[in-house]
Amino acid sequence: MKTKFYPLIVAFALAACSNQSGSDQANKAQPASAVQEQPAAEPAKPQTPEEAAKAELVKKAVALTREQIMQSHDPSSLSKLGQIYVDAGESDHFVWTLERLAQLFPNSGNLRLQLAMAYAGQEKKTETYDTLLRLINQGYYYDVGKDPRFEGAHGTKVWDYIVKTFENNHKPFGEGKVAFDLPKGDHLFESIAWDPKRKQFLVGSVRDGGIYLADGKGGVKEFIKADANNGLMAVFGLAVDAGHDKLYAISNGVAHFNHFDANMVGKAGVYEFALSSGKFLRRTMLPVDDGRHILSSITVDPNGKVYLADGAVQQIYRLDGGELKLIAGNPALSGIRGIAVSGDGRTLYFADVALGLFGIDLAQDKPFDIAYNPDHLALGGIDGLYWYDGTLVAIQNDMSPKRVMRLRLGNDGRSIVQAQPLDAAQEAFGLPTVGTVSGTDLYFIANSQKSLYNDLGVLTDADKLEPEHIFRTNILFAWNVKAPAMPPVHKYTPEEIDQMRRTPPKGFIPPPAKPEQKPAATH
């Protein structure tokens, strides 16, 4: 899931970068004689009220200064401004808009890539290089070497270094491997949990609403069937509380469910079963039945308290005495995915797909920001999130390359002091999504099949279905290797920012200047 404005940003960014230089060259290429020979222009037609209103809107938008644009905190308005600037050919205003959006969404690599393209379209090499080098430092990969939209940045040793380093970021990294497969078919397994008492994995199906036991050899056995008694719908998440013999499933009424009907629209709840037998115990539905809810993640703390996230309306609930009590919510979020609770049960962490990581002090139900250095770490695109011994393990599937990261928290639990990739760019990573911790390993779905289903829940191409790979990553990988601490965030002054833009990146030698060519002698 992407923020609502983002597809539009991509569309007009690409349009601006690809069309701007061509149109300018075409205008410059017209000889004066060609202009003189053009037929006389027809008298302008009177503007309609709609055209007049649009012209006035464009006039006001173009009148905005860079300082005014950089003060905006409204992504939707900035998106609309960007489209106006593209239509009006206002490349400088368009770049300012992208700059502001990149500030508001520091975890969006794709957005920053569009900004680099816009700089390259203006042949601003230093700004292009600085933007791409930041992406490299955050661990991103983009195939910029053959992209014609970056032609304005070619021809220097800096550019060659950038292309090569991006390629290095795309090399497979880590020691993880596929542990076992789930059977191929129209199952859409989108959740997995580990039962430590019976030493077995459980997986949930979106298609039939069933919960299955996985044998680790490619087969599954039905454990809980969706029926009129339990009322299970599409299973989106599983959580185990072995100490209390409980299995929890979050289930949603979505079109992907084979038995979906109009009465299920917007319904979502948490379903409780006996872990040892699969006996249905109770279900608790969300308190507001307004057709908007989709539960996206669930977790259980060490004491058996259950927390779940609603990714549709950006809210987090605690299951308390058979009721779902709202503990946090913010409509400005773009989509809550993974959630995890600290080992002491005092802090809940959650991932927003566009905005990154946040925490909640559970004693006060008060959210807080996670401090980290965005110049060296990107926290967008997290789907699965898990706690392990003072660290958070994150599955990032909405970035390039897809990767699994271990994030060591500071003593206060409110900052990230070290970041270690565990596995990245692995061949098995089609669309890694969610997993479960077993001992010192994280087992997760490496190639979700959900992209083969459209918004109406229809399987678009059954021939492309593959067995779902369950990938095993060792959480202790490089555990005793002292990774360099993340440098603290430096707040640059406007003067420093201006100086960086004027100065080539450190460590690079600019290419020698071309010798001045003297006009050829005439004979």
Coordinates of C-alpha atoms in Angstrom, one line a residue, residues 14-389:
L14 CA 8.1 11.0 -14.8
A15 CA 6.2 13.1 -17.2
A16 CA 8.1 16.2 -16.2
C17 CA 11.5 14.5 -16.5
S18 CA 10.9 12.9 -19.8
N19 CA 9.1 15.8 -21.6
Q20 CA 10.8 18.9 -20.3
S21 CA 14.1 18.8 -22.1
G22 CA 12.6 17.6 -25.3
S23 CA 10.1 20.4 -25.5
D24 CA 12.7 23.0 -24.6
Q25 CA 15.0 21.7 -27.4
A26 CA 12.2 21.7 -29.8
N27 CA 11.4 25.3 -29.1
K28 CA 15.1 26.3 -29.4
A29 CA 15.5 24.4 -32.6
Q30 CA 13.0 26.5 -34.6
P31 CA 14.8 28.9 -37.0
A32 CA 13.6 32.5 -37.2
S33 CA 12.4 31.9 -40.8
A34 CA 10.2 29.1 -39.7
V35 CA 8.5 31.3 -37.1
Q36 CA 7.9 34.0 -39.6
E37 CA 6.2 31.6 -42.0
Q38 CA 3.6 30.5 -39.5
P39 CA 0.1 31.4 -40.3
A40 CA -1.5 34.2 -38.3
A41 CA -2.9 33.0 -35.0
E42 CA -6.7 32.8 -34.7
P43 CA -8.3 35.2 -32.3
A44 CA -8.5 33.8 -28.8
K45 CA -11.8 32.3 -27.9
P46 CA -13.5 33.6 -24.8
Q47 CA -12.8 31.5 -21.7
T48 CA -15.5 29.5 -20.1
P49 CA -16.0 30.0 -16.4
E50 CA -14.2 26.7 -15.7
E51 CA -11.2 27.7 -17.8
A52 CA -11.1 31.1 -16.1
A53 CA -11.2 29.5 -12.7
K54 CA -8.4 27.1 -13.7
A55 CA -6.3 30.0 -15.1
E56 CA -6.7 31.9 -11.8
L57 CA -5.7 28.8 -9.8
V58 CA -2.5 28.4 -12.0
K59 CA -1.7 32.1 -11.5
K60 CA -1.9 31.8 -7.7
A61 CA 0.1 28.5 -7.7
V62 CA 2.9 30.0 -9.8
A63 CA 3.0 33.1 -7.6
L64 CA 4.0 30.9 -4.6
T65 CA 7.6 31.2 -3.5
R66 CA 9.9 28.4 -2.6
E67 CA 9.7 29.4 1.0
Q68 CA 6.0 29.2 1.0
I69 CA 6.0 25.8 -0.6
M70 CA 8.5 24.5 1.9
Q71 CA 6.2 25.5 4.8
S72 CA 3.4 23.2 3.6
H73 CA 2.5 20.2 5.7
D74 CA -0.3 18.9 3.5
P75 CA 0.8 16.2 1.0
S76 CA -2.5 16.2 -0.8
S77 CA -2.2 19.9 -1.6
L78 CA 1.4 19.5 -2.6
S79 CA 0.5 16.8 -4.9
K80 CA -2.1 19.0 -6.6
L81 CA 0.4 21.8 -6.8
G82 CA 2.9 19.5 -8.5
Q83 CA 0.4 18.5 -11.2
I84 CA -0.4 22.2 -11.8
Y85 CA 3.3 23.0 -12.2
V86 CA 3.8 20.1 -14.6
D87 CA 0.9 21.2 -16.8
A88 CA 2.2 24.8 -16.7
G89 CA 5.8 23.8 -17.5
E90 CA 7.0 25.4 -14.2
S91 CA 10.0 23.1 -13.6
D92 CA 11.5 25.0 -10.7
H93 CA 8.2 25.1 -8.8
F94 CA 7.8 21.4 -9.5
V95 CA 11.2 20.6 -8.0
W96 CA 10.4 22.7 -4.9
T97 CA 7.3 20.7 -4.5
L98 CA 9.2 17.4 -4.7
E99 CA 11.8 18.7 -2.3
R100 CA 9.1 19.4 0.3
L101 CA 7.4 16.1 -0.2
A102 CA 10.8 14.3 0.2
Q103 CA 11.2 16.2 3.5
L104 CA 7.7 15.1 4.7
F105 CA 8.3 11.5 3.7
P106 CA 12.0 10.7 4.3
N107 CA 11.3 7.0 4.1
S108 CA 10.0 7.1 0.6
G109 CA 12.9 6.0 -1.7
N110 CA 10.7 6.2 -4.8
L111 CA 9.8 9.8 -4.1
R112 CA 13.4 10.8 -3.6
L113 CA 14.2 9.0 -6.9
Q114 CA 11.7 11.2 -8.7
L115 CA 13.4 14.2 -7.2
A116 CA 16.8 13.0 -8.5
M117 CA 15.2 12.6 -11.9
A118 CA 13.8 16.1 -11.8
Y119 CA 17.3 17.5 -10.9
A120 CA 18.9 15.5 -13.7
G121 CA 16.3 16.9 -16.1
Q122 CA 17.5 20.4 -15.2
E123 CA 21.1 19.2 -15.5
K124 CA 21.8 19.9 -11.8
K125 CA 24.4 17.3 -11.4
T126 CA 25.4 18.1 -7.8
E127 CA 21.9 17.9 -6.5
T128 CA 21.3 14.7 -8.5
Y129 CA 24.4 13.1 -7.1
D130 CA 23.6 14.2 -3.5
T131 CA 20.1 12.8 -3.7
L132 CA 21.2 9.4 -5.2
L133 CA 24.1 9.1 -2.7
R134 CA 21.7 9.4 0.1
L135 CA 19.6 6.6 -1.3
I136 CA 22.7 4.5 -1.6
N137 CA 23.6 5.2 2.1
Q138 CA 20.1 4.1 3.1
G139 CA 20.6 0.7 1.3
Y140 CA 18.5 1.3 -1.8
Y141 CA 19.0 -0.1 -5.3
Y142 CA 17.8 1.5 -8.5
D143 CA 18.9 0.7 -12.0
V144 CA 19.8 4.2 -12.9
G145 CA 22.7 3.4 -15.3
K146 CA 20.6 2.9 -18.4
D147 CA 17.7 5.1 -17.5
P148 CA 17.5 7.9 -20.1
R149 CA 16.0 10.3 -17.5
F150 CA 19.4 10.6 -15.9
E151 CA 21.3 11.5 -19.0
G152 CA 21.8 15.0 -17.6
A153 CA 23.9 13.5 -14.8
H154 CA 26.2 11.3 -17.0
G155 CA 29.8 11.9 -17.8
T156 CA 31.6 12.1 -14.5
K157 CA 33.5 9.8 -12.1
V158 CA 30.9 10.5 -9.5
W159 CA 28.2 9.2 -11.8
D160 CA 30.2 6.0 -12.5
Y161 CA 30.6 5.5 -8.8
I162 CA 26.9 5.9 -8.2
V163 CA 26.0 3.4 -10.8
K164 CA 28.5 0.8 -9.5
T165 CA 27.5 1.3 -5.9
F166 CA 23.8 0.9 -6.7
E167 CA 24.7 -2.4 -8.3
N168 CA 26.5 -3.5 -5.2
N169 CA 23.4 -2.8 -3.1
H170 CA 21.5 -5.2 -5.3
K171 CA 23.8 -8.2 -4.7
P172 CA 22.2 -11.0 -2.6
F173 CA 23.2 -10.7 1.1
G174 CA 22.8 -12.9 4.1
E175 CA 22.9 -16.6 5.1
G176 CA 19.1 -17.3 5.2
K177 CA 17.4 -19.9 3.0
V178 CA 14.1 -21.4 2.2
A179 CA 13.1 -23.8 5.1
F180 CA 10.0 -25.3 3.5
D181 CA 7.2 -24.6 1.0
L182 CA 3.5 -24.4 1.4
P183 CA 1.4 -26.3 -1.2
K184 CA 0.7 -24.6 -4.5
G185 CA -2.9 -23.6 -5.1
D186 CA -5.6 -21.0 -4.6
H187 CA -5.1 -20.7 -0.9
L188 CA -3.5 -17.3 -0.4
F189 CA -1.8 -18.1 2.8
E190 CA -1.1 -14.7 4.3
S191 CA -0.2 -15.5 8.0
I192 CA 2.0 -17.9 9.9
A193 CA 2.5 -18.6 13.6
W194 CA 4.7 -21.0 15.7
D195 CA 3.4 -23.3 18.4
P196 CA 6.4 -23.8 20.7
K197 CA 4.7 -26.6 22.8
R198 CA 3.8 -28.8 19.9
K199 CA 6.7 -27.7 17.7
Q200 CA 4.5 -26.9 14.7
F201 CA 3.7 -24.1 12.4
L202 CA 0.2 -22.8 11.7
V203 CA -0.9 -20.9 8.6
G204 CA -4.1 -19.0 7.8
S205 CA -5.9 -18.8 4.4
V206 CA -7.5 -15.7 3.0
R207 CA -9.4 -17.7 0.5
D208 CA -11.2 -20.3 2.6
G209 CA -10.8 -18.8 6.1
G210 CA -9.2 -22.0 7.4
I211 CA -6.2 -22.4 9.7
Y212 CA -3.8 -25.2 8.9
L213 CA -1.0 -27.1 10.4
A214 CA 2.1 -27.1 8.2
D215 CA 4.2 -30.2 8.2
G216 CA 7.4 -28.5 7.0
K217 CA 7.6 -30.8 4.0
G218 CA 5.3 -29.0 1.6
G219 CA 2.0 -30.2 3.0
V220 CA -0.7 -28.8 5.3
K221 CA -3.5 -30.3 7.4
E222 CA -6.7 -28.6 8.2
F223 CA -6.8 -27.6 11.9
I224 CA -9.7 -25.1 12.1
K225 CA -12.4 -24.8 9.4
A226 CA -14.4 -21.6 8.8
D227 CA -18.0 -22.4 9.5
A228 CA -21.3 -20.9 10.8
N229 CA -20.3 -21.6 14.4
N230 CA -17.0 -19.7 14.5
G231 CA -17.9 -17.2 11.7
L232 CA -14.3 -17.0 10.3
M233 CA -13.8 -15.0 7.2
A234 CA -10.5 -14.3 5.4
V235 CA -7.7 -14.9 7.8
F236 CA -5.1 -12.0 7.8
G237 CA -3.0 -12.8 10.9
L238 CA -2.3 -15.3 13.6
A239 CA -0.8 -15.0 17.1
V240 CA 0.0 -17.7 19.6
D241 CA -0.1 -17.5 23.4
A242 CA 1.2 -20.9 24.3
G243 CA 1.3 -20.2 28.0
H244 CA -2.5 -19.8 28.1
D245 CA -3.2 -22.3 25.4
K246 CA -4.7 -19.6 23.1
L247 CA -4.6 -19.1 19.3
Y248 CA -5.8 -15.8 18.0
A249 CA -6.8 -15.0 14.4
I250 CA -7.7 -11.7 12.9
S251 CA -10.3 -12.1 10.1
N252 CA -11.8 -9.7 7.6
G253 CA -14.8 -9.6 5.3
V254 CA -13.1 -9.0 2.0
A255 CA -13.9 -10.0 -1.6
H256 CA -10.9 -12.4 -1.6
F257 CA -12.8 -14.8 0.7
N258 CA -14.5 -17.5 -1.3
H259 CA -17.8 -17.3 0.7
F260 CA -17.9 -13.5 0.8
D261 CA -21.3 -11.8 0.6
A262 CA -22.6 -8.3 1.1
N263 CA -23.3 -8.8 4.8
M264 CA -19.5 -9.2 5.4
V265 CA -18.4 -5.8 3.9
G266 CA -16.4 -3.9 6.5
K267 CA -16.7 -6.6 9.2
A268 CA -13.5 -7.5 11.1
G269 CA -12.7 -9.1 14.4
V270 CA -10.4 -11.3 16.4
Y271 CA -11.2 -14.9 16.9
E272 CA -10.0 -17.0 19.9
F273 CA -9.4 -20.8 19.8
A274 CA -7.8 -23.3 22.1
L275 CA -4.3 -23.8 20.7
S276 CA -4.1 -27.5 21.7
S277 CA -7.4 -28.6 20.2
G278 CA -8.7 -25.8 17.8
K279 CA -11.9 -25.5 19.8
F280 CA -13.6 -22.2 19.1
L281 CA -13.9 -20.0 22.3
R282 CA -15.2 -16.6 21.2
R283 CA -15.0 -13.8 18.7
T284 CA -14.8 -10.1 19.3
M285 CA -15.8 -7.8 16.5
L286 CA -14.7 -4.2 16.0
P287 CA -17.1 -1.8 17.7
V288 CA -17.8 0.4 14.7
D289 CA -19.5 -1.4 11.8
D290 CA -19.2 1.3 9.1
G291 CA -17.7 -0.7 6.3
R292 CA -14.2 0.7 6.6
H293 CA -12.2 -1.8 8.7
I294 CA -9.5 -4.2 7.8
L295 CA -7.4 -5.7 10.6
S296 CA -3.8 -5.9 9.3
S297 CA -1.7 -7.2 12.2
I298 CA -1.9 -8.9 15.6
T299 CA 0.5 -9.6 18.4
V300 CA 0.5 -11.0 22.0
D301 CA 2.7 -9.7 24.7
P302 CA 4.6 -11.9 27.2
N303 CA 1.6 -11.7 29.7
G304 CA -1.0 -12.7 27.1
K305 CA -2.3 -9.3 26.3
V306 CA -3.5 -9.0 22.7
Y307 CA -3.0 -6.0 20.4
L308 CA -4.2 -5.6 16.9
A309 CA -4.0 -2.9 14.2
D310 CA -6.6 -1.6 11.8
G311 CA -4.7 -0.7 8.7
A312 CA -7.8 0.9 7.0
V313 CA -8.5 3.7 9.5
Q314 CA -5.1 3.7 11.2
Q315 CA -6.1 2.6 14.7
I316 CA -4.6 0.2 17.3
Y317 CA -6.7 -1.8 19.8
R318 CA -6.2 -3.9 22.9
L319 CA -8.4 -6.9 23.6
D320 CA -9.5 -6.3 27.1
G321 CA -12.2 -8.3 28.9
G322 CA -13.8 -9.4 25.6
E323 CA -13.9 -5.9 24.2
L324 CA -11.6 -4.1 21.7
K325 CA -10.5 -0.9 23.3
L326 CA -8.9 1.8 21.2
I327 CA -5.5 2.9 22.5
A328 CA -4.2 4.9 19.6
G329 CA -5.1 6.2 16.2
N330 CA -4.2 8.9 13.7
P331 CA -5.9 9.4 10.3
A332 CA -2.7 11.2 9.1
L333 CA -1.0 7.8 9.0
S334 CA -0.8 6.0 5.6
G335 CA -1.3 2.4 6.6
I336 CA -0.4 0.5 9.8
R337 CA 1.2 -2.8 9.1
G338 CA 3.5 -4.7 11.6
I339 CA 3.1 -4.4 15.3
A340 CA 5.3 -5.8 18.1
V341 CA 5.5 -5.6 21.9
S342 CA 8.7 -5.2 23.9
G343 CA 9.8 -8.1 26.1
D344 CA 8.7 -6.3 29.3
G345 CA 5.3 -5.6 27.8
R346 CA 5.6 -1.8 28.4
T347 CA 6.0 -0.6 24.8
L348 CA 4.2 -1.4 21.6
Y349 CA 6.0 -0.6 18.3
F350 CA 4.2 -0.2 15.0
A351 CA 5.2 0.3 11.4
D352 CA 3.5 2.7 9.0
V353 CA 4.2 1.8 5.4
A354 CA 5.2 5.3 4.4
L355 CA 6.1 7.1 7.6
G356 CA 8.2 4.4 9.3
L357 CA 8.4 3.3 12.9
F358 CA 6.6 4.6 16.0
G359 CA 6.1 3.5 19.6
I360 CA 3.3 3.6 22.2
D361 CA 4.0 3.9 25.9
L362 CA 1.4 1.3 27.0
A363 CA 1.3 2.6 30.6
Q364 CA -0.2 5.8 29.3
D365 CA -1.4 4.7 25.8
K366 CA 0.7 7.6 24.5
P367 CA 2.4 7.4 21.1
F368 CA 6.0 8.6 20.5
D369 CA 8.4 9.0 17.6
I370 CA 11.4 6.7 17.1
A371 CA 14.6 8.6 16.8
Y372 CA 17.0 7.5 14.1
N373 CA 19.3 9.0 11.4
P374 CA 17.4 9.1 8.1
D375 CA 20.6 9.7 6.2
H376 CA 21.7 6.2 6.9
L377 CA 18.5 4.2 7.4
A378 CA 15.1 4.0 5.6
L379 CA 12.2 2.7 7.7
G380 CA 9.4 2.8 5.1
G381 CA 7.8 -0.3 3.5
I382 CA 7.8 -2.4 6.6
D383 CA 5.2 -5.2 6.6
G384 CA 6.2 -7.7 9.3
L385 CA 7.7 -6.5 12.6
Y386 CA 9.0 -8.6 15.5
W387 CA 10.6 -8.1 18.9
Y388 CA 13.8 -10.0 19.8
D389 CA 16.0 -9.2 22.8

